[in-house]
Coordinates of C-alpha atoms and ligand atoms in Angstrom, one line a residue:
M65 CA -1.9 -2.5 -24.7
Q66 CA -5.7 -3.6 -24.5
K67 CA -5.7 -6.5 -22.0
I68 CA -6.2 -10.0 -22.8
L69 CA -9.6 -10.4 -21.5
D70 CA -10.6 -7.7 -23.6
Q71 CA -8.7 -8.8 -26.9
I72 CA -10.3 -12.0 -26.9
S73 CA -13.6 -11.0 -26.0
D74 CA -13.6 -8.8 -28.9
K75 CA -13.4 -11.7 -31.0
M76 CA -16.1 -13.6 -29.3
M77 CA -18.5 -10.7 -29.5
A78 CA -17.9 -10.5 -33.2
A79 CA -18.3 -14.5 -33.4
F80 CA -21.8 -13.5 -31.6
E81 CA -22.7 -11.0 -34.3
A82 CA -21.8 -13.1 -37.1
A83 CA -24.1 -15.9 -36.0
G84 CA -26.7 -13.4 -35.8
Y85 CA -26.9 -12.4 -31.9
D86 CA -26.2 -9.4 -29.6
R87 CA -22.6 -8.8 -29.7
E88 CA -22.7 -8.2 -26.2
L89 CA -23.3 -11.5 -25.1
G90 CA -19.4 -12.4 -26.2
K91 CA -17.8 -11.5 -22.8
V92 CA -15.1 -14.0 -22.1
T93 CA -13.9 -14.5 -18.6
L94 CA -11.5 -16.5 -16.5
S95 CA -12.1 -20.0 -16.7
N96 CA -13.6 -21.1 -13.1
R97 CA -13.1 -24.6 -14.4
P98 CA -8.8 -24.7 -14.8
D99 CA -9.4 -28.5 -15.3
L100 CA -11.4 -27.8 -18.7
C101 CA -10.4 -24.9 -20.1
E102 CA -8.4 -21.3 -20.0
F103 CA -11.5 -18.8 -20.6
Q104 CA -15.1 -19.1 -20.6
C105 CA -18.2 -17.4 -22.3
N106 CA -21.5 -17.9 -20.7
G107 CA -23.4 -15.8 -23.3
A108 CA -25.1 -18.1 -25.2
M109 CA -26.8 -19.2 -21.7
A110 CA -27.8 -15.6 -21.3
G111 CA -29.1 -15.1 -24.8
A112 CA -31.0 -18.6 -24.7
K113 CA -34.3 -17.1 -22.9
R114 CA -34.0 -13.7 -25.6
Y115 CA -33.7 -15.8 -28.7
H116 CA -36.3 -18.5 -27.5
K117 CA -33.4 -21.1 -28.3
A118 CA -31.8 -24.0 -26.6
P119 CA -28.2 -22.3 -25.2
L120 CA -26.4 -25.6 -26.5
V121 CA -27.7 -24.4 -30.1
I122 CA -26.7 -20.8 -29.7
A123 CA -23.0 -22.0 -28.4
Q124 CA -22.7 -24.4 -31.6
E125 CA -23.5 -21.8 -33.8
V126 CA -21.2 -19.3 -32.1
A127 CA -18.4 -22.1 -31.6
Q128 CA -18.5 -22.5 -35.8
K129 CA -17.9 -19.1 -36.3
L130 CA -14.3 -19.7 -34.7
E131 CA -13.4 -22.4 -36.4
N132 CA -10.5 -20.6 -37.7
S133 CA -9.7 -18.2 -35.1
E134 CA -6.3 -16.7 -34.8
V135 CA -7.0 -16.4 -31.0
F136 CA -8.7 -19.5 -30.0
G137 CA -7.0 -23.0 -30.4
E138 CA -10.1 -24.9 -28.5
V139 CA -13.9 -23.4 -28.8
S140 CA -16.1 -26.2 -27.4
A141 CA -19.7 -25.8 -26.7
V142 CA -20.8 -28.3 -24.0
A143 CA -23.7 -29.0 -22.1
P144 CA -25.7 -26.8 -21.0
G145 CA -24.4 -23.9 -23.3
F146 CA -21.2 -22.7 -22.1
L147 CA -18.4 -21.9 -24.5
N148 CA -15.1 -23.5 -23.1
L149 CA -12.0 -21.9 -24.4
K150 CA -8.5 -22.0 -25.0
L151 CA -5.7 -20.2 -26.4
R152 CA -3.6 -20.6 -29.5
E153 CA 0.1 -21.0 -28.5
D154 CA 1.3 -18.5 -31.3
F155 CA -1.3 -15.8 -29.9
L156 CA -0.4 -16.1 -26.2
K157 CA 3.4 -15.9 -27.2
S158 CA 2.9 -13.2 -29.0
Y159 CA 1.0 -11.1 -26.3
L160 CA 3.8 -11.7 -23.9
N161 CA 6.4 -10.4 -26.4
E162 CA 4.2 -7.2 -26.8
M163 CA 4.0 -7.4 -23.1
E164 CA 7.7 -7.3 -23.2
Q165 CA 8.4 -4.5 -25.7
S166 CA 5.5 -2.3 -24.0
E167 CA 6.4 0.5 -21.6
K168 CA 5.3 -0.9 -18.3
F169 CA 4.1 -4.0 -20.0
G170 CA 1.0 -2.4 -22.0
L171 CA -0.5 -1.0 -18.8
T172 CA -2.8 1.4 -20.3
M173 CA -2.8 4.8 -19.0
P174 CA -5.0 7.2 -18.1
E175 CA -6.6 10.1 -20.5
K176 CA -6.2 12.6 -17.5
P177 CA -4.2 11.3 -14.5
Q178 CA -6.0 12.3 -11.2
K179 CA -4.5 14.2 -8.7
I180 CA -4.2 12.5 -5.1
I181 CA -3.2 13.3 -1.9
L182 CA -2.3 10.5 0.5
D183 CA -2.4 11.1 4.1
Y184 CA -0.3 8.1 5.7
G185 CA 2.0 7.4 8.2
G186 CA 0.6 10.1 10.7
P187 CA 3.4 9.6 13.6
N188 CA 3.0 11.8 16.4
V189 CA 5.7 14.1 17.6
A190 CA 7.9 12.9 20.5
K191 CA 6.1 9.8 20.7
P192 CA 8.5 6.9 19.6
L193 CA 6.9 5.0 16.6
H194 CA 5.7 1.9 17.6
V195 CA 3.8 -1.3 15.3
G196 CA 0.7 0.7 15.4
H197 CA 1.9 3.3 13.2
L198 CA 3.8 0.8 10.8
R199 CA 0.6 -0.3 8.8
S200 CA 0.2 3.1 8.2
A201 CA 3.4 3.4 6.5
I202 CA 3.7 0.4 5.0
I203 CA 0.1 0.3 3.4
G204 CA 0.0 3.9 2.2
E205 CA 3.8 3.6 0.6
S206 CA 2.5 0.7 -1.6
I207 CA -0.7 2.7 -2.1
K208 CA 1.3 5.7 -3.5
R209 CA 3.7 3.5 -5.6
I210 CA 0.5 1.7 -7.1
C211 CA -1.3 5.1 -7.6
R212 CA 1.7 6.7 -9.0
Y213 CA 2.4 3.6 -11.5
A214 CA -1.4 3.9 -12.9
G215 CA -0.3 7.2 -14.1
H216 CA -2.0 9.6 -11.3
D217 CA -0.2 12.2 -9.6
V218 CA 0.3 11.5 -6.3
T219 CA 1.6 13.6 -3.6
G220 CA 2.4 12.1 0.1
D221 CA 1.8 13.7 3.3
I222 CA 3.3 12.5 6.8
H223 CA 0.5 14.7 8.2
L224 CA 2.5 14.8 12.0
G225 CA 0.6 15.2 14.9
D226 CA 2.5 18.2 16.2
W227 CA 0.2 20.6 17.5
G228 CA -2.0 18.6 20.2
L229 CA -1.6 18.7 24.3
Q230 CA 1.3 16.2 23.9
M231 CA 3.3 19.3 23.1
G232 CA 2.0 21.0 26.3
L233 CA 2.5 18.1 28.2
I234 CA 6.4 17.9 27.1
I235 CA 7.1 21.6 27.7
T236 CA 5.2 21.5 31.0
E237 CA 8.0 18.5 32.3
L238 CA 11.0 20.0 30.7
Q239 CA 9.9 23.7 32.5
A240 CA 9.9 20.8 35.5
R241 CA 13.4 19.6 34.9
Q242 CA 15.3 22.8 33.7
P243 CA 13.2 25.9 35.2
E244 CA 16.2 27.8 34.4
L245 CA 16.0 27.4 29.9
V246 CA 15.7 30.7 28.2
Y247 CA 12.6 29.2 26.6
F248 CA 10.6 30.0 29.6
E249 CA 11.9 33.4 30.5
E250 CA 9.3 35.9 29.8
D251 CA 10.9 39.1 29.0
Y252 CA 13.6 37.4 27.1
T253 CA 14.1 39.0 23.4
G254 CA 17.3 37.2 21.9
E255 CA 17.6 34.6 20.1
Y256 CA 17.1 31.0 21.1
P257 CA 20.3 28.6 21.2
Q258 CA 21.1 26.8 18.3
D259 CA 21.4 23.1 20.1
A260 CA 18.2 21.6 21.6
P261 CA 18.1 20.9 25.4
F262 CA 17.4 17.4 25.2
T263 CA 18.1 14.1 23.2
I264 CA 15.7 12.1 21.2
S265 CA 15.8 9.2 23.8
E266 CA 15.1 12.0 26.9
L267 CA 12.0 13.0 24.5
E268 CA 10.9 9.7 24.2
E269 CA 11.1 9.2 27.5
I270 CA 9.3 12.5 29.0
Y271 CA 6.5 12.0 27.1
P272 CA 5.0 9.0 28.8
T273 CA 6.3 10.4 32.1
A274 CA 4.1 13.9 31.5
S275 CA 1.2 12.1 30.4
A276 CA 1.5 9.6 33.2
K277 CA 1.5 12.5 35.9
S278 CA -1.0 14.3 33.9
K279 CA -3.5 11.7 34.9
E280 CA -2.6 12.0 38.4
D281 CA -2.1 15.3 38.9
A282 CA -5.1 18.1 38.1
A283 CA -2.6 20.6 38.3
Y284 CA 0.2 19.3 36.0
K285 CA -2.9 18.7 33.6
A286 CA -4.0 22.3 34.0
A287 CA -0.3 23.7 33.2
A288 CA 0.2 21.1 30.4
M289 CA -3.2 22.8 29.1
E290 CA -2.0 26.4 29.6
A291 CA 1.4 25.7 27.6
T292 CA -0.6 24.1 24.8
F293 CA -2.8 27.4 24.6
K294 CA 0.3 29.6 25.1
L295 CA 2.3 27.7 22.2
Q296 CA -0.7 27.7 20.2
N297 CA -0.8 31.6 20.8
G298 CA 2.3 32.2 19.5
V299 CA 4.3 32.5 22.9
R300 CA 8.0 33.2 22.0
G301 CA 9.9 30.9 23.9
Y302 CA 7.2 28.0 24.0
R303 CA 7.2 28.3 19.4
A304 CA 10.9 27.9 19.8
L305 CA 11.0 25.1 22.3
W306 CA 8.3 23.3 20.2
Q307 CA 10.7 23.7 17.2
Q308 CA 13.3 22.0 18.8
I309 CA 11.2 19.1 19.6
I310 CA 10.0 18.8 16.2
N311 CA 13.8 19.5 14.5
V312 CA 14.5 16.2 16.9
S313 CA 12.0 14.2 16.7
V314 CA 11.9 14.6 12.6
A315 CA 15.1 13.7 12.5
D316 CA 14.8 10.7 14.4
L317 CA 11.7 9.7 12.3
K318 CA 13.2 10.0 8.8
R319 CA 15.6 7.6 10.3
N320 CA 13.3 5.2 11.0
Y321 CA 10.9 5.8 7.8
D322 CA 14.4 5.4 5.9
N323 CA 15.0 2.2 7.2
L324 CA 11.3 1.0 5.9
Q325 CA 12.3 2.7 2.5
V326 CA 8.8 4.8 2.9
T327 CA 9.3 8.3 2.1
F328 CA 6.9 11.1 2.1
D329 CA 6.9 14.2 -0.5
L330 CA 5.1 16.1 2.4
W331 CA 6.3 16.8 5.7
K332 CA 3.5 19.0 7.0
G333 CA 1.5 18.6 10.3
E334 CA -1.7 19.8 12.2
S335 CA 0.6 23.0 13.5
D336 CA 0.5 23.8 9.8
V337 CA -2.6 24.6 9.2
H338 CA -3.4 26.6 12.8
D339 CA -3.4 30.2 11.0
M340 CA -6.1 28.8 9.0
I341 CA -8.3 28.1 11.7
P342 CA -10.0 31.5 12.7
A343 CA -11.5 32.2 9.6
M344 CA -12.3 28.7 8.7
V345 CA -14.3 28.3 11.9
E346 CA -15.8 32.3 11.1
Q347 CA -16.9 31.2 7.8
M348 CA -19.0 28.1 9.3
K349 CA -20.7 30.1 11.7
Q350 CA -21.5 32.7 8.9
D351 CA -22.5 30.0 6.8
G352 CA -25.0 29.1 9.4
F353 CA -23.5 25.5 9.6
A354 CA -21.8 25.8 12.9
Y355 CA -24.0 26.8 15.9
E356 CA -23.6 26.8 19.5
S357 CA -23.9 23.8 21.6
E358 CA -23.2 23.4 25.4
G359 CA -20.5 26.2 25.1
A360 CA -18.8 24.4 22.0
W361 CA -19.0 24.7 18.6
V362 CA -20.3 22.3 16.5
V363 CA -21.9 21.2 12.9
D364 CA -24.2 18.3 12.7
V365 CA -23.6 16.0 9.8
K366 CA -26.2 13.3 10.5
E367 CA -28.4 12.1 7.4
E368 CA -31.9 11.0 6.9
T369 CA -30.3 7.3 5.4
D370 CA -28.2 6.6 8.8
T371 CA -28.7 3.6 10.4
K372 CA -26.4 4.3 13.1
E373 CA -25.8 7.7 14.9
I374 CA -23.4 10.0 13.8
P375 CA -22.7 12.8 16.2
P376 CA -22.1 16.1 15.0
C377 CA -18.8 17.3 13.9
M378 CA -17.4 19.3 16.8
I379 CA -14.8 22.2 15.9
L380 CA -14.0 24.5 18.7
K381 CA -14.3 23.0 22.3
S382 CA -15.8 25.0 25.0
D383 CA -12.2 26.9 25.7
G384 CA -12.0 27.8 22.3
A385 CA -9.3 25.5 21.5
S386 CA -9.1 23.5 18.2
L387 CA -9.4 19.6 17.4
Y388 CA -8.1 17.0 16.0
N389 CA -11.1 17.6 13.9
T390 CA -10.6 21.5 13.3
T391 CA -7.1 20.6 12.2
D392 CA -8.1 18.1 9.9
L393 CA -10.9 20.3 8.3
A394 CA -8.1 23.1 8.1
T395 CA -6.1 20.6 6.1
I396 CA -8.9 19.8 3.5
K397 CA -9.0 23.7 3.0
D398 CA -5.5 24.0 2.5
R399 CA -4.6 20.5 0.1
V400 CA -7.8 21.9 -1.6
A401 CA -6.3 26.2 -1.9
N402 CA -3.1 24.5 -3.1
Y403 CA -3.2 21.4 -4.9
D404 CA -6.8 21.2 -5.9
P405 CA -6.7 17.4 -5.6
D406 CA -9.3 14.8 -7.2
K407 CA -9.3 12.8 -4.2
M408 CA -7.6 12.5 -1.0
I409 CA -7.0 9.2 0.8
Y410 CA -6.2 8.8 4.5
L411 CA -4.9 5.9 6.2
T412 CA -5.7 5.2 9.5
D413 CA -6.4 2.6 12.1
K414 CA -10.0 1.4 11.1
R415 CA -11.3 2.9 14.4
Q416 CA -11.3 6.3 13.1
D417 CA -13.9 5.3 10.7
L418 CA -16.4 7.2 12.5
Y419 CA -14.3 10.1 13.1
F420 CA -13.2 10.2 9.1
E421 CA -17.5 10.0 8.4
Q422 CA -17.7 13.3 10.4
V423 CA -15.0 15.0 9.0
F424 CA -15.8 14.1 5.2
R425 CA -19.2 14.9 5.8
C426 CA -18.3 18.2 7.6
A427 CA -15.9 19.0 4.6
R428 CA -19.1 18.6 2.2
K429 CA -21.5 20.2 3.6
T430 CA -19.3 23.2 4.4
G431 CA -18.4 23.2 0.7
L432 CA -14.7 22.9 1.5
V433 CA -14.5 20.4 -1.0
K434 CA -16.3 20.5 -4.6
P435 CA -18.9 17.8 -4.9
E436 CA -17.2 15.7 -6.9
T437 CA -13.9 15.3 -4.9
Q438 CA -13.6 12.0 -3.4
L439 CA -12.5 11.7 0.0
V440 CA -11.7 8.0 0.8
H441 CA -10.4 6.8 4.8
I442 CA -9.0 3.3 4.1
G443 CA -9.8 2.2 8.1
F444 CA -6.7 -0.8 8.5
G445 CA -7.3 -3.6 11.1
T446 CA -4.9 -4.5 14.1
M447 CA -1.5 -6.3 14.1
N448 CA -2.1 -8.8 16.7
G449 CA 0.3 -11.2 18.5
K450 CA -0.2 -14.7 18.2
D451 CA -2.4 -14.7 21.2
G452 CA -5.0 -12.6 19.2
K453 CA -4.1 -9.4 21.3
P454 CA -2.5 -6.2 19.7
F455 CA 1.3 -7.0 19.4
K456 CA 3.3 -6.3 22.4
T457 CA 6.6 -7.3 23.5
R458 CA 7.5 -10.7 25.1
E459 CA 7.5 -8.3 28.5
G460 CA 3.9 -7.0 27.6
G461 CA 5.2 -3.9 26.2
V462 CA 4.7 -1.5 23.4
M463 CA 6.8 -2.7 20.5
R464 CA 9.0 -0.4 19.5
L465 CA 9.1 -0.1 15.5
E466 CA 13.4 -0.6 16.1
N467 CA 12.9 -3.1 18.0
L468 CA 10.6 -5.7 15.6
I469 CA 12.7 -4.7 12.4
R470 CA 16.0 -6.3 14.9
E471 CA 13.9 -9.3 15.8
I472 CA 12.9 -10.1 12.2
N473 CA 16.5 -9.5 11.3
E474 CA 18.3 -11.5 13.7
E475 CA 15.4 -14.4 12.8
M476 CA 16.6 -13.8 9.1
I477 CA 20.1 -14.1 9.6
R478 CA 19.7 -17.1 11.4
K479 CA 17.4 -18.6 8.1
I480 CA 20.1 -17.6 5.8
H481 CA 22.8 -19.4 7.0
D482 CA 20.8 -22.0 7.6
N483 CA 19.9 -22.4 3.8
A484 CA 23.3 -21.8 2.8
E485 CA 24.5 -24.6 5.1
T486 CA 21.8 -26.8 3.5
K487 CA 22.9 -25.6 -0.3
G488 CA 26.5 -25.6 0.9
Y489 CA 27.8 -22.4 -0.3
Q490 CA 29.2 -19.7 2.3
V491 CA 28.0 -16.6 3.2
D492 CA 30.2 -14.2 5.1
D493 CA 28.5 -12.6 8.1
R494 CA 28.6 -8.9 6.6
E495 CA 26.5 -10.5 3.3
A496 CA 24.3 -12.1 5.8
Q497 CA 23.4 -9.4 7.8
E498 CA 22.9 -7.0 4.3
T499 CA 20.5 -9.6 3.2
A500 CA 18.8 -10.1 5.9
R501 CA 18.1 -6.2 5.8
V502 CA 16.5 -6.6 2.5
V503 CA 14.6 -10.0 2.9
G504 CA 13.4 -8.9 6.5
L505 CA 11.9 -5.8 5.2
A506 CA 9.8 -8.2 2.7
A507 CA 9.0 -10.3 5.1
I508 CA 7.4 -7.3 7.6
K509 CA 5.6 -5.6 4.3
Y510 CA 4.4 -8.6 2.6
G511 CA 3.2 -10.2 5.9
D512 CA 1.3 -7.1 6.3
L513 CA 0.1 -6.5 2.5
S514 CA -1.1 -10.0 1.7
N515 CA -3.9 -9.2 4.0
Q516 CA -6.9 -7.3 3.2
A517 CA -6.2 -4.3 4.7
S518 CA -8.9 -3.5 6.9
K519 CA -8.9 -7.3 8.5
D520 CA -6.8 -7.9 11.6
Y521 CA -4.0 -10.1 11.1
I522 CA -1.4 -11.8 13.3
F523 CA 2.0 -10.9 13.0
D524 CA 3.9 -14.6 12.9
M525 CA 7.6 -14.4 12.9
D526 CA 8.2 -18.0 12.0
R527 CA 5.7 -17.6 9.1
F528 CA 6.3 -14.4 7.7
T529 CA 10.3 -15.3 7.6
S530 CA 9.8 -18.8 5.9
F531 CA 11.1 -19.2 2.6
E532 CA 8.2 -21.5 1.7
G533 CA 4.7 -20.5 1.3
D534 CA 2.6 -17.5 1.0
T535 CA 5.4 -15.2 2.4
G536 CA 7.8 -12.6 1.1
P537 CA 10.8 -14.3 1.6
Y538 CA 9.5 -17.0 -0.9
I539 CA 8.6 -14.2 -3.4
L540 CA 12.4 -13.0 -3.1
Y541 CA 13.5 -16.4 -3.3
T542 CA 11.7 -17.1 -7.0
I543 CA 13.1 -14.2 -8.1
V544 CA 16.7 -14.8 -6.8
R545 CA 16.3 -18.2 -8.4
I546 CA 15.2 -16.9 -11.8
K547 CA 18.5 -14.3 -11.5
S548 CA 20.6 -17.0 -10.8
I549 CA 19.3 -19.0 -14.0
L550 CA 19.5 -16.0 -16.2
S551 CA 23.1 -15.4 -15.0
K552 CA 24.4 -18.7 -15.4
Y553 CA 22.9 -18.6 -19.1
E554 CA 25.3 -15.6 -19.2
E555 CA 28.0 -17.6 -18.2
Q556 CA 27.7 -20.1 -20.9
G557 CA 27.9 -17.4 -23.4
G558 CA 24.1 -16.3 -23.9
K559 CA 22.4 -13.2 -24.1
L560 CA 19.4 -11.8 -22.4
T561 CA 18.5 -9.1 -25.2
D562 CA 17.2 -10.5 -28.7
I563 CA 15.6 -13.4 -27.2
V564 CA 12.1 -13.9 -27.6
I565 CA 9.2 -16.0 -26.0
K566 CA 8.2 -19.3 -27.9
E567 CA 5.2 -21.0 -28.0
A568 CA 4.6 -22.9 -24.8
L569 CA 5.7 -26.6 -25.2
N570 CA 3.6 -27.9 -22.0
P571 CA 1.2 -27.5 -19.8
S572 CA 3.1 -26.0 -16.9
E573 CA 4.8 -23.4 -19.4
K574 CA 1.4 -22.7 -20.6
A575 CA 0.4 -22.1 -17.3
L576 CA 3.0 -19.6 -16.0
M577 CA 2.5 -17.6 -19.7
L578 CA -1.3 -17.3 -18.8
E579 CA -0.3 -16.1 -15.4
L580 CA 1.8 -13.4 -16.8
T581 CA -0.7 -12.3 -18.9
K582 CA -3.2 -11.5 -16.1
F583 CA -0.9 -8.5 -14.7
H584 CA -3.2 -5.6 -16.4
G585 CA -6.6 -6.7 -15.0
M586 CA -4.5 -7.3 -11.8
M587 CA -3.1 -3.9 -11.7
E588 CA -6.4 -1.8 -12.6
L589 CA -8.0 -3.7 -9.9
S590 CA -5.5 -2.9 -7.2
F591 CA -5.7 0.6 -8.4
E592 CA -9.4 1.2 -8.3
E593 CA -9.7 -1.0 -5.2
I594 CA -7.0 0.6 -3.7
A595 CA -6.0 -2.8 -3.0
P596 CA -2.3 -4.0 -2.6
H597 CA -3.4 -7.5 -1.3
R598 CA -4.3 -8.1 -4.9
I599 CA -0.4 -7.4 -5.8
C600 CA 0.6 -9.9 -3.4
A601 CA -2.4 -12.8 -4.4
Y602 CA -0.9 -12.4 -8.1
I603 CA 2.7 -12.6 -7.7
Y604 CA 1.9 -16.0 -5.3
D605 CA 0.2 -17.4 -8.1
L606 CA 2.8 -16.2 -10.3
A607 CA 6.2 -17.2 -8.3
N608 CA 4.0 -20.7 -7.7
A609 CA 3.4 -21.2 -11.6
F610 CA 6.8 -20.6 -11.9
N611 CA 8.4 -23.2 -9.7
R612 CA 5.9 -25.7 -11.1
F613 CA 7.4 -24.9 -14.6
Y614 CA 11.2 -24.6 -13.2
H615 CA 10.7 -28.0 -11.5
E616 CA 9.5 -29.8 -14.6
T617 CA 11.8 -28.4 -17.1
K618 CA 15.5 -28.9 -17.1
I619 CA 16.3 -25.4 -18.7
L620 CA 20.0 -24.8 -18.8
T621 CA 21.1 -28.3 -20.1
E622 CA 18.8 -27.8 -22.9
T623 CA 20.5 -28.7 -26.0
D624 CA 18.6 -26.9 -28.4
E625 CA 19.3 -23.3 -28.3
E626 CA 16.5 -21.9 -29.9
K627 CA 14.3 -23.7 -27.2
K628 CA 16.3 -23.0 -24.6
A629 CA 16.3 -19.1 -25.5
G630 CA 12.6 -18.9 -25.5
W631 CA 12.2 -20.1 -22.1
I632 CA 15.2 -17.8 -20.8
A633 CA 12.8 -15.2 -22.6
L634 CA 10.0 -16.4 -20.5
L635 CA 12.0 -16.4 -17.4
K636 CA 13.0 -12.8 -17.8
L637 CA 9.8 -11.3 -18.3
T638 CA 8.6 -13.3 -15.5
K639 CA 11.5 -11.7 -13.1
E640 CA 10.6 -8.4 -14.6
V641 CA 7.0 -8.6 -13.6
L642 CA 7.7 -10.1 -10.0
E643 CA 10.4 -7.0 -9.7
V644 CA 7.6 -4.5 -10.7
C645 CA 5.2 -5.9 -8.4
I646 CA 7.3 -6.1 -4.9
D647 CA 8.4 -2.5 -6.0
L648 CA 4.9 -1.5 -6.0
L649 CA 4.5 -3.3 -2.1
G650 CA 7.7 -1.4 -1.3
F651 CA 10.8 -3.8 -1.1
E652 CA 13.1 -5.3 -3.4
A653 CA 15.0 -8.5 -3.8
P654 CA 18.6 -9.5 -3.1
D655 CA 21.1 -11.4 -5.5
R656 CA 21.1 -14.3 -3.6
M657 CA 19.5 -15.2 -0.3
Ligands
LIG877 N1 -1.6 11.2 14.2 C1 -2.9 10.6 13.9 C2 -2.5 9.4 15.0 O1 -1.9 8.8 15.5 C3 -3.0 9.9 12.6 C4 -3.2 11.1 11.7 C5 -3.7 10.9 10.6 N2 -4.3 11.7 9.5 C6 -5.3 12.8 9.8 N3 -5.0 13.7 8.6 N4 -5.9 12.8 10.6 O2 -3.9 8.7 15.2

C-alpha cells in the first residue's frame, strides 16, 4: 500500500502539472501548524523564482485544480504562498480500512530483502550479567524485530566473550582451589567427568577474586596468561574445563535472557573463530597489509581525511597472542563465508566507537568484506543513576541484572495493588505478580528504548514505572483500556468482525485517525535509521490521541449502533497497531493491570 504522504503528494503533483508547473513542486509534508491544517505543500514558494510569479498566485492556481479532489477536503492558498491542506473524511476512513485489511497494515516490503547479521548481547562468560549488558540486549532485540518486520533476513548472534584472559584467570583460580581435579593431570587420557566441578554462583565469585588477585600478584597473573595460552593452544584438560565453564555459564545466561524475552539465533563466541586466525593473519602479512611494530603485528587504518588520530589495528600481540580485534576480524571473515551478509550491525557501549572504526577499516582494507557490505556500529550511551553517574546498587556496587528486575517488579506490584484499590476491584497476589512481570519488563525496555540509543539516560524507577507520561506502563494501560472496551462491546452482543471504520465525526476522532496513518512512514524511518526510539515516540503520540478521543466520546453507551461499530473498528485498529509496535520493542500487554 502506498504511504499516505505519497498518495496525497501524487494528487498534488498532478495539480501542479495541470496548472502548468513542474510536478516535482507538489510534494506534501506533514503540517508544521497543526492548528491550521493537517498537511501542507510549499511548492508554490519554491516555484516563484523559477516561474517569475508571485507564490500566492501559483498556490491559488493549483488550489483551483483541486476543487473537486477526492482526497483533499480543504485546500487553501494562504499568504505568502503556502497550500494548507485537510483530508476528506471519506478518503481517510478508506485509507484506514485498507490498512486494517492489509498484511502488516500495508507496509511496503523490499524487492530484495537484505541479509543482516546483528551482533548484540555480547556477554562475557563467567561474569555475571550486569546492567551494562542490558542495553545491548534490549536495543539489539528491538532492532532485530524491526528489521524482520521491515521484510529483511536477520540473524542475531550473541558473540560471547569466551576466549580471553578471563578464562585463564578462572582456570588458574580453580587450580589453586582444587589442584586434585583431573583436568589438571597432564598425562590423563581418559574421559572427563560429565558434571562441572562448580556451580554458577561459585563461578561468579571465582572470576572477581581471580581478577583482583592478578592485579596484585604478578606471578598469579603470569600463571593466568599461561593458562590462557594453554587453553587457546588446545591442551586437553584445559579445553574440557573451559567447556564446563561455558556450559554452566550459558545455561545461566539463557535463563536471564529468557526473562528479558531476548533470544538469539546463534550462540557463537570469540572462541569459534580461533582456528581461522593463523591463516587470516598470514594472508594479511602476505598481502603487505600487516607489518611488524615493536614485536606486534599491526595494520595501518588511518586515512588522509581523518581529523582525529586513528591508531593502527593490532592483530597479534608481541607474544603471538590474538586480541579482541583479531577475533572480531576473523568473525567477520567467518560471517562472510557462511552468510554473505549485506549488512552487519554491532551493538555495544559507545566507548567502543573507535575500536569498531579500526576493525571496520581493517576489514575493508584487507578485503575481508566486499566494498558494498555495510558495517555499522551502534554505540549506545550509559545508563546512569539519578546522581548522573553510571547506575549502581544502593551500596555502590555493580547492579546485577536480576536484582534490577526484582526491584522493578516489586515497585510494579505495589502500583498494581494501588491502582486496583482506587478502581475498586480485587487482584490476587498471583495475578499481581504475573502482571508486574509483564509491565515491569515494559517499564525497563520502554525507559531505555524511548531515548535515542547514543544518548546517556537516567534510570528513574519512579518515572519508568508510572502509569502516566511517556512510559511503558502508560502505553500498556492504554492498550488494556482498549481491550476492555472491546470485550465489553462483545459482551453487549457486538461483533468485532465485519465492522468498518466510518468517517470521523469530531476533531479528536480525526486526529486519532491521522495518527494511525503515520504508521508506514514511521516504520520506514525506524528501519532506515535503525532507531527503535521512533516507535516509542509514535506510540506515545498515538496513545495520547486515543486517550483524548476516548475522554471526549461515550463509546459503549452510544445508541446509534452504526456509529458505535465504526468507533469500535477504529479502536480495534488502534489496538492492533499499538500491539505490533510494542512487540517490535520487545514487550507485550497484559489483559488487565
Ligand atoms: N564481549 C564484549 C564486551 O563485553 C562485547 C562484544 C561485542 N561484539 C563484538 N563483535 N565485539 O565488551
